[in-house]
Amino acid sequence: MTNYFKTPLTRRQCLGLLAKAGSSSAILGAAGIFGLTNIPLNASPVTLKPLQGKHRKVLILGAGISGLTAAYELERAGYSCTILEASHRIGGRVLTLRHGDFIDELGTPQICPFDDAPNLYFNAGAARIPAHHTGILHYCRTLGVELQLFSNHNKNCYTQDDAAFNGQPVRIREYEADMRGFIGELLAKSATAGSTLDQAFNEQDLDKFIQFARAYGDLDANLTYRGTDRAGYAAGGVTSPAILKQPRSLPDLLRSDFCTGAMHFAEIADQAPALMTPSGGMDSIVKAFLRQLTTPVHLHCQVSNIQLLPQGVAITYLKQGESYTEQADYCLNCIPAQLVSGIESNLPADYVAIMRQLGRGKLTKIGLQAKQRFWEQEDIYSGISWTKQDITQIWYPHHDAFKAKGILLGAYSWEPQISDRFAAMTHQQRLATAIAQGTKVHANYGQYIENGVSVCWQRMNHMLGCGAVWTEELQKTGFELLQAPAGNHYLIGDQLSMHPGWQEGAVRSAWHALADIEQRETLRTGARA
Amino acid sequence: MNKIWLVFMLLSSTALADSKQPDARYCLVCHGSAAQGNVAIKAPNLAILPDWYLRQQFIAFRNNWRGNAADDAHGKEMQAVANTMNDAEIDQAIAFIRRRAPVKLPISVNTTADIQHGRQLYQQCQACHGANGEGNAQLHAPPLAGQHNWYLVQQLSAFKNGWRGNQSDDSYGQIMRQFAQSLANDQAIADVVAYIDSLPPTQPLVRTTQ
Ligand SMILES: Cc1cc2nc3c(=O)[nH]c(=O)nc-3n(C[C@H](O)[C@H](O)[C@H](O)COP(=O)(O)OP(=O)(O)OC[C@H]3O[C@@H](n4cnc5c(N)ncnc54)[C@H](O)[C@@H]3O)c2cc1C
């Protein structure tokens, strides 16, 4: 065993490992929200000056979170708004599925087959909110959206990898305890290498560092890892003496990819505990906006032409096969850029050219109705199990413990190739795959699953992607151009944030556009005075 | 599964109403608001394609002649939609596309391509596709003039690598595949497409190209 402890990890290697744990875009995004953008973290939302009698009309294209945010703020300041939405529903990528809902996936339409019960819902789009997403949380607070804790990391869930432990699932608790034990031992035994760090490192530091390593790994007095009750007991422990579990060997642990990936998932800035989610489904936020809004939201209105006018915009849309045109002073548009690129317009060529270079993100989520909450029999309440198979994750509901049934997340992958594979299947094949792969994590999984939904975001009507994919290069050359208005047209949505894939980006993009409108209105009024 | 799905459809009437797509609006989501194509989705210009060709391609997708290859993600997208449509719905979709008003497409120039070389290569294309890329219904050859150059490149590559024209009962596809295979490399494809791009839009369905 000591072989593995011979050469201490250099700091550079450590940083490299850490960087690998999050994708580079995740790191880029984290930098954005932690203050590298010009919007301060705790910015109060834009407060638009009331129009006081002036008439201003705003057309909002797309009833996504950014469109709803814009409508809410504008309406309060006296602007008259209309939202045009192409699909049959409000909320865009905030999609909570319940009994009877229509899932409009191109080629794979479904009606949600869950039983009709308040606890049986599935967040097929947005699902969690970290505490530093102060923009979306501002609306949760002011619009009265009740929040619950959401868990990304539960020690009682499993990790499963065909390459390790004969493919058997292992409790995250056990894997992490052993891995930390070995790391602690390595740290303690190579602690003198601390003197090679850039900072000064004295005797006292060394002593404290060794204490840290001991606590980190739960080592014995000889700084050796011999197992820990952190891994849970093999037997006893309450009314009879506890028997510790035998640690797994480091080479065995290393055969699993858990230690180079998913084990660090909850370290990612936006995924770290404590997370929150609205009670009853993410669409509670959408409903809360709708309770306040008097702005009409017209469904089944597919925008087909965007014309910039010298003083405003003219928007044409198709409704039941007929074309209608409306004019307005401003237009705020959260239609996904890859779709705007196919809409006739006189938007500047360089502006549209950037939209055409944005990638279409691919994500698949599968939701499964279980007739029994079998995971509770395995001491699992909320959290995520990880597997190296295509399904990647199983999520257990964070709510409604001990109810008769529950909705599991049966697959969720960020790998585009995996999502392509799910997209190529029929809905029945997707469910069969989810069940077959889930069976490696929970034996008899299939016997509990009654029905399910599958959502491939790159195929969802009026979305055709889970979110905009900016390359670092394109972000440098194109982001500011696309963020700036073209005439009186503003492109908004999480696509116009450094945080695509998060509602926070959608909210902030709307605020950004509104601040600009506010400035223009002030200038207009000023010029007249 | 289809039966189960139907039962759910009948049970839920609002969902049923939602799932009805009047006038095949799906087409315009990918292919653009005037069916003029959308490079971001890699969806071709349908406005220049005659009814018979559109129908033929719906059938090609349903027959697995297109969209079959494992990594042809774009082909699979269209195939998934075609598979849900019956003949009447296909006719309805084509009629809907025909009702779209014409749209101007900006000219795109590929400066790295050799148009003269492309003209030579096009000699073998014109027997079927016409001297001006106007297409030929008798020979089941679609018009090419007015189609997006990136789409022509993509499809020539697809024929070449066997994503299209690779199945024994797809005789037109097989013929096209032979010609695509005779194009030596990506440069040859770029050259011939640049030449097609330079053809004047004589075909009646071609909209203005500025
Ligand atoms: C699988 C998944 C998981 C996610 N997880 C999280 C999470 O945990 N936490 C989080 O905060 N965020 C998450 N997100 C991201 C979050 O859902 C988005 O950031 C947010 O919902 C985007 O809002 P938006 O305003 O940009 O517009 P969108 O929601 O993209 O709305 C765009 C709207 O435009 C409409 N539209 C399209 N074409 C037209 C047209 N031609 N005419 C009119 N309307 C049109 C669409 O129908 C849609 O309603 C997730 C997203 C996905 C897909």
Short mmCIF file of N, CA and C in Angstrom, two decimals, chain A residues 398-521:
data_model
loop_
_atom_site.label_atom_id
_atom_site.label_comp_id
_atom_site.label_asym_id
_atom_site.label_seq_id
_atom_site.Cartn_x
_atom_site.Cartn_y
_atom_site.Cartn_z
N HIS A 398 -36.68 14.71 -2.89
CA HIS A 398 -36.28 15.35 -1.64
C HIS A 398 -37.50 15.64 -0.78
N HIS A 399 -38.67 15.29 -1.28
CA HIS A 399 -39.93 15.69 -0.64
C HIS A 399 -40.84 14.48 -0.45
N ASP A 400 -41.80 14.63 0.43
CA ASP A 400 -42.87 13.65 0.61
C ASP A 400 -42.40 12.25 1.00
N ALA A 401 -41.49 12.20 1.96
CA ALA A 401 -41.05 10.89 2.48
C ALA A 401 -42.26 10.09 2.96
N PHE A 402 -42.19 8.80 2.82
CA PHE A 402 -43.18 7.83 3.32
C PHE A 402 -44.50 7.83 2.56
N LYS A 403 -44.64 8.71 1.56
CA LYS A 403 -45.87 8.61 0.74
C LYS A 403 -45.84 7.27 -0.01
N ALA A 404 -46.97 6.94 -0.60
CA ALA A 404 -47.06 5.63 -1.25
C ALA A 404 -46.11 5.53 -2.45
N LYS A 405 -46.15 6.52 -3.30
CA LYS A 405 -45.37 6.46 -4.53
C LYS A 405 -44.40 7.62 -4.61
N GLY A 406 -43.57 7.59 -5.61
CA GLY A 406 -42.64 8.71 -5.79
C GLY A 406 -42.14 8.77 -7.22
N ILE A 407 -41.63 9.93 -7.60
CA ILE A 407 -41.04 10.10 -8.93
C ILE A 407 -39.52 10.17 -8.77
N LEU A 408 -38.85 9.26 -9.46
CA LEU A 408 -37.39 9.26 -9.49
C LEU A 408 -36.92 9.95 -10.75
N LEU A 409 -35.75 10.57 -10.68
CA LEU A 409 -35.09 10.91 -11.93
C LEU A 409 -34.29 9.68 -12.32
N GLY A 410 -34.56 9.17 -13.50
CA GLY A 410 -33.96 7.89 -13.90
C GLY A 410 -32.78 8.02 -14.84
N ALA A 411 -32.54 9.24 -15.34
CA ALA A 411 -31.38 9.48 -16.21
C ALA A 411 -31.20 10.98 -16.35
N TYR A 412 -29.93 11.40 -16.34
CA TYR A 412 -29.63 12.81 -16.56
C TYR A 412 -28.16 12.89 -16.93
N SER A 413 -27.91 13.22 -18.18
CA SER A 413 -26.53 13.27 -18.62
C SER A 413 -26.23 14.57 -19.33
N TRP A 414 -25.01 15.05 -19.13
CA TRP A 414 -24.57 16.26 -19.82
C TRP A 414 -23.72 15.95 -21.04
N GLU A 415 -23.44 14.66 -21.26
CA GLU A 415 -22.62 14.29 -22.41
C GLU A 415 -23.47 14.36 -23.67
N PRO A 416 -23.08 15.19 -24.66
CA PRO A 416 -23.90 15.29 -25.86
C PRO A 416 -24.09 13.94 -26.56
N GLN A 417 -23.05 13.11 -26.58
CA GLN A 417 -23.18 11.82 -27.28
C GLN A 417 -24.22 10.93 -26.60
N ILE A 418 -24.26 10.99 -25.27
CA ILE A 418 -25.24 10.17 -24.56
C ILE A 418 -26.64 10.66 -24.89
N SER A 419 -26.79 11.99 -24.92
CA SER A 419 -28.11 12.54 -25.21
C SER A 419 -28.52 12.20 -26.65
N ASP A 420 -27.55 12.16 -27.56
CA ASP A 420 -27.86 11.72 -28.93
C ASP A 420 -28.37 10.29 -28.93
N ARG A 421 -27.75 9.46 -28.11
CA ARG A 421 -28.18 8.05 -28.09
C ARG A 421 -29.61 7.94 -27.56
N PHE A 422 -29.93 8.69 -26.50
CA PHE A 422 -31.31 8.64 -26.00
C PHE A 422 -32.28 9.22 -27.03
N ALA A 423 -31.85 10.30 -27.70
CA ALA A 423 -32.75 10.93 -28.67
C ALA A 423 -33.11 9.96 -29.80
N ALA A 424 -32.16 9.11 -30.17
CA ALA A 424 -32.39 8.19 -31.29
C ALA A 424 -33.34 7.06 -30.92
N MET A 425 -33.66 6.92 -29.64
CA MET A 425 -34.54 5.82 -29.21
C MET A 425 -36.00 6.26 -29.21
N THR A 426 -36.90 5.27 -29.27
CA THR A 426 -38.31 5.57 -29.01
C THR A 426 -38.44 5.80 -27.50
N HIS A 427 -39.58 6.37 -27.12
CA HIS A 427 -39.81 6.61 -25.70
C HIS A 427 -39.73 5.31 -24.91
N GLN A 428 -40.34 4.24 -25.47
CA GLN A 428 -40.33 2.95 -24.77
C GLN A 428 -38.92 2.42 -24.60
N GLN A 429 -38.09 2.59 -25.64
CA GLN A 429 -36.70 2.14 -25.55
C GLN A 429 -35.93 2.95 -24.48
N ARG A 430 -36.23 4.23 -24.41
CA ARG A 430 -35.56 5.06 -23.39
C ARG A 430 -35.89 4.55 -21.99
N LEU A 431 -37.19 4.26 -21.77
CA LEU A 431 -37.59 3.77 -20.44
C LEU A 431 -36.94 2.42 -20.16
N ALA A 432 -36.92 1.55 -21.17
CA ALA A 432 -36.34 0.22 -20.99
C ALA A 432 -34.85 0.36 -20.66
N THR A 433 -34.17 1.29 -21.34
CA THR A 433 -32.75 1.51 -21.07
C THR A 433 -32.55 2.03 -19.65
N ALA A 434 -33.38 2.99 -19.26
CA ALA A 434 -33.26 3.57 -17.91
C ALA A 434 -33.46 2.48 -16.86
N ILE A 435 -34.41 1.60 -17.10
CA ILE A 435 -34.68 0.55 -16.11
C ILE A 435 -33.55 -0.47 -16.09
N ALA A 436 -33.09 -0.89 -17.29
CA ALA A 436 -32.03 -1.89 -17.34
C ALA A 436 -30.77 -1.36 -16.65
N GLN A 437 -30.42 -0.12 -16.91
CA GLN A 437 -29.20 0.43 -16.31
C GLN A 437 -29.39 0.71 -14.82
N GLY A 438 -30.58 1.15 -14.46
CA GLY A 438 -30.86 1.42 -13.04
C GLY A 438 -30.78 0.15 -12.21
N THR A 439 -31.03 -0.98 -12.85
CA THR A 439 -31.00 -2.26 -12.15
C THR A 439 -29.60 -2.59 -11.62
N LYS A 440 -28.58 -2.00 -12.23
CA LYS A 440 -27.22 -2.22 -11.71
C LYS A 440 -27.01 -1.46 -10.40
N VAL A 441 -27.85 -0.48 -10.14
CA VAL A 441 -27.74 0.28 -8.90
C VAL A 441 -28.69 -0.29 -7.85
N HIS A 442 -29.90 -0.60 -8.27
CA HIS A 442 -30.89 -1.19 -7.37
C HIS A 442 -31.42 -2.47 -8.00
N ALA A 443 -31.10 -3.60 -7.41
CA ALA A 443 -31.65 -4.86 -7.92
C ALA A 443 -33.17 -4.76 -7.85
N ASN A 444 -33.88 -5.38 -8.75
CA ASN A 444 -35.35 -5.35 -8.79
C ASN A 444 -35.93 -3.97 -9.08
N TYR A 445 -35.07 -3.07 -9.53
CA TYR A 445 -35.52 -1.71 -9.90
C TYR A 445 -36.79 -1.78 -10.76
N GLY A 446 -36.71 -2.62 -11.82
CA GLY A 446 -37.80 -2.70 -12.80
C GLY A 446 -39.14 -3.03 -12.19
N GLN A 447 -39.14 -3.82 -11.14
CA GLN A 447 -40.44 -4.25 -10.61
C GLN A 447 -41.19 -3.09 -9.93
N TYR A 448 -40.46 -2.03 -9.60
CA TYR A 448 -41.12 -0.89 -8.93
C TYR A 448 -41.58 0.18 -9.91
N ILE A 449 -41.01 0.20 -11.12
CA ILE A 449 -41.29 1.31 -12.04
C ILE A 449 -42.59 1.07 -12.78
N GLU A 450 -43.50 2.03 -12.69
CA GLU A 450 -44.81 1.87 -13.32
C GLU A 450 -44.88 2.53 -14.68
N ASN A 451 -44.27 3.69 -14.82
CA ASN A 451 -44.34 4.42 -16.08
C ASN A 451 -43.30 5.53 -16.03
N GLY A 452 -43.22 6.32 -17.10
CA GLY A 452 -42.21 7.38 -17.08
C GLY A 452 -42.35 8.37 -18.23
N VAL A 453 -41.54 9.41 -18.13
CA VAL A 453 -41.47 10.43 -19.18
C VAL A 453 -40.00 10.55 -19.59
N SER A 454 -39.78 10.92 -20.84
CA SER A 454 -38.40 11.18 -21.27
C SER A 454 -38.38 12.47 -22.05
N VAL A 455 -37.40 13.29 -21.76
CA VAL A 455 -37.33 14.62 -22.39
C VAL A 455 -35.91 14.83 -22.93
N CYS A 456 -35.78 14.86 -24.26
CA CYS A 456 -34.50 15.21 -24.89
C CYS A 456 -34.60 16.67 -25.29
N TRP A 457 -33.88 17.52 -24.57
CA TRP A 457 -34.07 18.96 -24.77
C TRP A 457 -33.69 19.42 -26.17
N GLN A 458 -32.75 18.77 -26.81
CA GLN A 458 -32.37 19.19 -28.16
C GLN A 458 -33.48 18.91 -29.17
N ARG A 459 -34.50 18.14 -28.72
CA ARG A 459 -35.62 17.82 -29.60
C ARG A 459 -36.91 18.53 -29.16
N MET A 460 -36.88 19.27 -28.07
CA MET A 460 -38.13 19.87 -27.59
C MET A 460 -38.57 20.99 -28.52
N ASN A 461 -39.85 20.96 -28.86
CA ASN A 461 -40.40 21.95 -29.77
C ASN A 461 -40.18 23.37 -29.21
N HIS A 462 -39.81 24.27 -30.07
CA HIS A 462 -39.57 25.68 -29.73
C HIS A 462 -38.38 25.89 -28.81
N MET A 463 -37.56 24.86 -28.60
CA MET A 463 -36.32 25.01 -27.84
C MET A 463 -35.15 24.51 -28.69
N LEU A 464 -35.24 23.22 -29.08
CA LEU A 464 -34.18 22.56 -29.87
C LEU A 464 -32.82 22.71 -29.24
N GLY A 465 -32.77 22.68 -27.93
CA GLY A 465 -31.49 22.74 -27.22
C GLY A 465 -31.79 22.96 -25.75
N CYS A 466 -30.83 22.60 -24.89
CA CYS A 466 -31.05 22.81 -23.46
C CYS A 466 -30.49 24.15 -23.04
N GLY A 467 -29.79 24.82 -23.94
CA GLY A 467 -29.21 26.11 -23.61
C GLY A 467 -28.10 26.42 -24.59
N ALA A 468 -27.77 27.71 -24.68
CA ALA A 468 -26.76 28.14 -25.64
C ALA A 468 -25.38 27.65 -25.20
N VAL A 469 -24.59 27.19 -26.14
CA VAL A 469 -23.21 26.79 -25.84
C VAL A 469 -22.27 27.82 -26.47
N TRP A 470 -21.65 28.61 -25.61
CA TRP A 470 -20.67 29.60 -26.05
C TRP A 470 -19.28 28.98 -25.98
N THR A 471 -18.50 29.08 -27.02
CA THR A 471 -17.10 28.74 -26.86
C THR A 471 -16.44 29.94 -26.20
N GLU A 472 -15.29 29.71 -25.57
CA GLU A 472 -14.60 30.81 -24.91
C GLU A 472 -14.27 31.91 -25.92
N GLU A 473 -13.88 31.47 -27.11
CA GLU A 473 -13.50 32.40 -28.16
C GLU A 473 -14.70 33.27 -28.57
N LEU A 474 -15.83 32.62 -28.82
CA LEU A 474 -17.02 33.35 -29.25
C LEU A 474 -17.50 34.30 -28.16
N GLN A 475 -17.35 33.86 -26.92
CA GLN A 475 -17.75 34.73 -25.81
C GLN A 475 -16.93 36.02 -25.83
N LYS A 476 -15.65 35.88 -26.15
CA LYS A 476 -14.78 37.05 -26.21
C LYS A 476 -15.18 37.99 -27.33
N THR A 477 -15.48 37.42 -28.49
CA THR A 477 -15.71 38.26 -29.66
C THR A 477 -17.18 38.65 -29.83
N GLY A 478 -18.10 37.82 -29.32
CA GLY A 478 -19.49 38.05 -29.68
C GLY A 478 -20.45 38.42 -28.57
N PHE A 479 -20.06 38.17 -27.31
CA PHE A 479 -21.04 38.31 -26.23
C PHE A 479 -21.56 39.74 -26.10
N GLU A 480 -20.62 40.70 -26.07
CA GLU A 480 -21.04 42.09 -25.87
C GLU A 480 -21.91 42.60 -27.00
N LEU A 481 -21.58 42.15 -28.20
CA LEU A 481 -22.36 42.57 -29.37
C LEU A 481 -23.81 42.07 -29.25
N LEU A 482 -23.95 40.82 -28.84
CA LEU A 482 -25.28 40.22 -28.76
C LEU A 482 -26.05 40.77 -27.55
N GLN A 483 -25.31 41.18 -26.53
CA GLN A 483 -25.93 41.69 -25.31
C GLN A 483 -26.46 43.11 -25.53
N ALA A 484 -25.79 43.84 -26.42
CA ALA A 484 -26.22 45.22 -26.69
C ALA A 484 -27.49 45.18 -27.53
N PRO A 485 -28.35 46.18 -27.39
CA PRO A 485 -29.57 46.17 -28.21
C PRO A 485 -29.25 46.37 -29.68
N ALA A 486 -30.09 45.80 -30.55
CA ALA A 486 -30.04 46.12 -31.98
C ALA A 486 -31.26 46.99 -32.21
N GLY A 487 -31.05 48.28 -32.42
CA GLY A 487 -32.20 49.19 -32.46
C GLY A 487 -32.92 49.11 -31.14
N ASN A 488 -34.23 48.86 -31.19
CA ASN A 488 -35.00 48.74 -29.95
C ASN A 488 -35.30 47.30 -29.60
N HIS A 489 -34.50 46.40 -30.16
CA HIS A 489 -34.65 44.97 -29.89
C HIS A 489 -33.54 44.49 -28.96
N TYR A 490 -33.92 43.79 -27.89
CA TYR A 490 -32.96 43.22 -26.95
C TYR A 490 -33.10 41.71 -26.95
N LEU A 491 -32.00 41.03 -27.17
CA LEU A 491 -32.00 39.59 -26.98
C LEU A 491 -31.71 39.33 -25.50
N ILE A 492 -32.57 38.54 -24.86
CA ILE A 492 -32.37 38.23 -23.44
C ILE A 492 -32.41 36.72 -23.24
N GLY A 493 -32.48 36.30 -22.01
CA GLY A 493 -32.49 34.87 -21.70
C GLY A 493 -31.16 34.47 -21.12
N ASP A 494 -31.12 33.28 -20.52
CA ASP A 494 -29.86 32.82 -19.93
C ASP A 494 -28.76 32.75 -20.99
N GLN A 495 -29.16 32.66 -22.26
CA GLN A 495 -28.19 32.65 -23.36
C GLN A 495 -27.36 33.94 -23.39
N LEU A 496 -27.92 35.03 -22.85
CA LEU A 496 -27.21 36.31 -22.81
C LEU A 496 -26.67 36.55 -21.40
N SER A 497 -26.13 35.53 -20.82
CA SER A 497 -25.48 35.67 -19.52
C SER A 497 -24.23 34.81 -19.56
N MET A 498 -23.35 35.06 -18.60
CA MET A 498 -22.18 34.20 -18.47
C MET A 498 -22.59 32.91 -17.75
N HIS A 499 -23.89 32.77 -17.54
CA HIS A 499 -24.39 31.65 -16.76
C HIS A 499 -25.51 30.92 -17.50
N PRO A 500 -25.24 30.51 -18.76
CA PRO A 500 -26.30 29.79 -19.46
C PRO A 500 -26.59 28.48 -18.74
N GLY A 501 -27.86 28.09 -18.71
CA GLY A 501 -28.21 26.85 -18.01
C GLY A 501 -28.67 27.10 -16.59
N TRP A 502 -28.80 28.37 -16.21
CA TRP A 502 -29.30 28.70 -14.88
C TRP A 502 -30.32 29.84 -14.99
N GLN A 503 -31.40 29.71 -14.23
CA GLN A 503 -32.41 30.76 -14.22
C GLN A 503 -31.80 32.11 -13.83
N GLU A 504 -30.77 32.06 -12.98
CA GLU A 504 -30.12 33.29 -12.56
C GLU A 504 -29.66 34.09 -13.79
N GLY A 505 -29.11 33.38 -14.76
CA GLY A 505 -28.66 34.05 -15.98
C GLY A 505 -29.82 34.70 -16.70
N ALA A 506 -30.97 34.02 -16.71
CA ALA A 506 -32.15 34.56 -17.37
C ALA A 506 -32.61 35.85 -16.69
N VAL A 507 -32.68 35.82 -15.35
CA VAL A 507 -33.12 36.99 -14.59
C VAL A 507 -32.16 38.17 -14.84
N ARG A 508 -30.87 37.88 -14.71
CA ARG A 508 -29.88 38.97 -14.84
C ARG A 508 -29.87 39.55 -16.25
N SER A 509 -30.12 38.71 -17.25
CA SER A 509 -30.13 39.23 -18.62
C SER A 509 -31.29 40.21 -18.79
N ALA A 510 -32.42 39.88 -18.16
CA ALA A 510 -33.57 40.78 -18.24
C ALA A 510 -33.25 42.10 -17.53
N TRP A 511 -32.66 42.01 -16.36
CA TRP A 511 -32.30 43.23 -15.62
C TRP A 511 -31.35 44.09 -16.46
N HIS A 512 -30.42 43.43 -17.11
CA HIS A 512 -29.44 44.16 -17.92
C HIS A 512 -30.14 44.95 -19.02
N ALA A 513 -31.09 44.31 -19.70
CA ALA A 513 -31.82 44.99 -20.78
C ALA A 513 -32.68 46.12 -20.21
N LEU A 514 -33.32 45.85 -19.06
CA LEU A 514 -34.20 46.86 -18.47
C LEU A 514 -33.41 48.09 -18.04
N ALA A 515 -32.20 47.88 -17.53
CA ALA A 515 -31.37 49.01 -17.12
C ALA A 515 -31.06 49.88 -18.34
N ASP A 516 -30.85 49.25 -19.47
CA ASP A 516 -30.56 49.99 -20.68
C ASP A 516 -31.79 50.78 -21.16
N ILE A 517 -32.95 50.15 -21.08
CA ILE A 517 -34.18 50.84 -21.47
C ILE A 517 -34.41 52.04 -20.56
N GLU A 518 -34.17 51.82 -19.28
CA GLU A 518 -34.34 52.90 -18.31
C GLU A 518 -33.47 54.11 -18.69
N GLN A 519 -32.24 53.81 -19.09
CA GLN A 519 -31.31 54.87 -19.47
C GLN A 519 -31.82 55.62 -20.71
N ARG A 520 -32.31 54.86 -21.67
CA ARG A 520 -32.79 55.49 -22.90
C ARG A 520 -34.03 56.34 -22.61
N GLU A 521 -34.88 55.84 -21.75
CA GLU A 521 -36.09 56.59 -21.40
C GLU A 521 -35.72 57.90 -20.70
#
